[in-house]
CSV table of C-alpha atoms in Angstrom, one decimal:
chain,number,residue,atom,x,y,z
Q,1,MET,CA,-36.0,-3.8,57.7
Q,2,VAL,CA,-37.2,-0.9,59.8
Q,3,ASP,CA,-36.0,2.7,59.3
Q,4,GLU,CA,-35.0,4.2,62.6
Q,5,LEU,CA,-35.2,8.0,62.1
Q,6,PRO,CA,-33.1,10.3,64.2
Q,7,SER,CA,-35.1,12.5,66.6
Q,8,LEU,CA,-34.4,15.8,64.9
Q,9,PRO,CA,-37.1,18.5,64.5
Q,10,GLY,CA,-38.8,18.2,61.1
Q,11,TYR,CA,-37.0,15.0,60.0
Q,12,ARG,CA,-40.0,12.7,60.2
Q,13,GLU,CA,-42.2,15.3,58.2
Q,14,LEU,CA,-39.6,15.4,55.4
Q,15,TRP,CA,-39.0,11.6,55.3
Q,16,GLY,CA,-39.7,10.2,51.8
Q,17,ARG,CA,-40.3,13.6,50.3
Q,18,SER,CA,-37.0,15.4,50.5
Q,19,THR,CA,-35.2,13.3,53.1
Q,20,PHE,CA,-34.1,9.8,51.9
Q,21,GLN,CA,-32.1,6.9,53.3
Q,22,CYS,CA,-30.7,5.4,50.1
Q,23,ARG,CA,-28.9,7.5,47.5
Q,24,TYR,CA,-29.2,4.7,45.0
Q,25,CYS,CA,-32.9,4.4,45.4
Q,26,HIS,CA,-33.7,8.1,45.4
Q,27,ALA,CA,-30.8,10.3,44.4
Q,28,TRP,CA,-31.0,9.9,40.6
Q,29,GLU,CA,-34.3,11.7,40.6
Q,30,VAL,CA,-32.9,14.7,42.4
Q,31,ARG,CA,-29.4,14.6,40.9
Q,32,SER,CA,-27.8,18.1,40.4
Q,33,SER,CA,-29.8,19.4,43.4
Q,34,ALA,CA,-28.2,20.3,46.7
Q,35,PHE,CA,-27.6,17.3,48.9
Q,36,SER,CA,-27.0,17.1,52.6
Q,37,TYR,CA,-25.6,14.3,54.7
Q,38,LEU,CA,-26.2,13.7,58.4
Q,39,VAL,CA,-22.7,12.4,59.6
Q,40,PRO,CA,-23.0,10.1,62.6
Q,41,ALA,CA,-19.3,9.8,63.3
Q,42,ALA,CA,-16.0,11.2,62.1
Q,43,GLU,CA,-15.0,8.0,60.3
Q,44,ARG,CA,-18.2,8.4,58.1
Q,45,LEU,CA,-17.5,11.9,57.0
Q,46,GLU,CA,-15.7,10.6,53.9
Q,47,TRP,CA,-19.1,9.2,52.7
Q,48,SER,CA,-20.1,12.6,51.6
Q,49,VAL,CA,-17.4,12.4,48.9
Q,50,PHE,CA,-19.4,9.5,47.3
Q,51,LEU,CA,-22.3,11.9,46.9
Q,52,LYS,CA,-20.3,13.9,44.4
Q,53,GLY,CA,-21.4,11.4,41.7
Q,54,TRP,CA,-24.8,13.0,41.9
Q,55,THR,CA,-24.1,16.6,42.8
Q,56,ASP,CA,-21.4,19.2,43.5
Q,57,ASP,CA,-23.5,20.9,46.1
Q,58,ILE,CA,-23.1,19.0,49.3
Q,59,VAL,CA,-23.4,20.0,53.0
Q,60,ALA,CA,-22.3,17.6,55.8
Q,61,PHE,CA,-24.2,18.0,59.1
Q,62,THR,CA,-22.4,16.9,62.2
Q,63,ASP,CA,-24.7,18.1,64.9
Q,64,GLY,CA,-21.6,19.5,66.6
Q,65,ALA,CA,-20.2,16.1,67.2
Q,66,LEU,CA,-17.1,16.5,65.0
């Protein structure tokens, strides 16, 4: 498996410290913190609802695509 990071400013620098791919692998340690979600397409927006199991503070980033 290879992680393909989006080409967003600062993303690579935060990867593995405060930016994670897997909520199951990393979210428990930071539960109750603010979460954000990079939404790749409109049909994936509902995924942010699943994050409510870890926090009530969620921001969905759409990069203006939605």
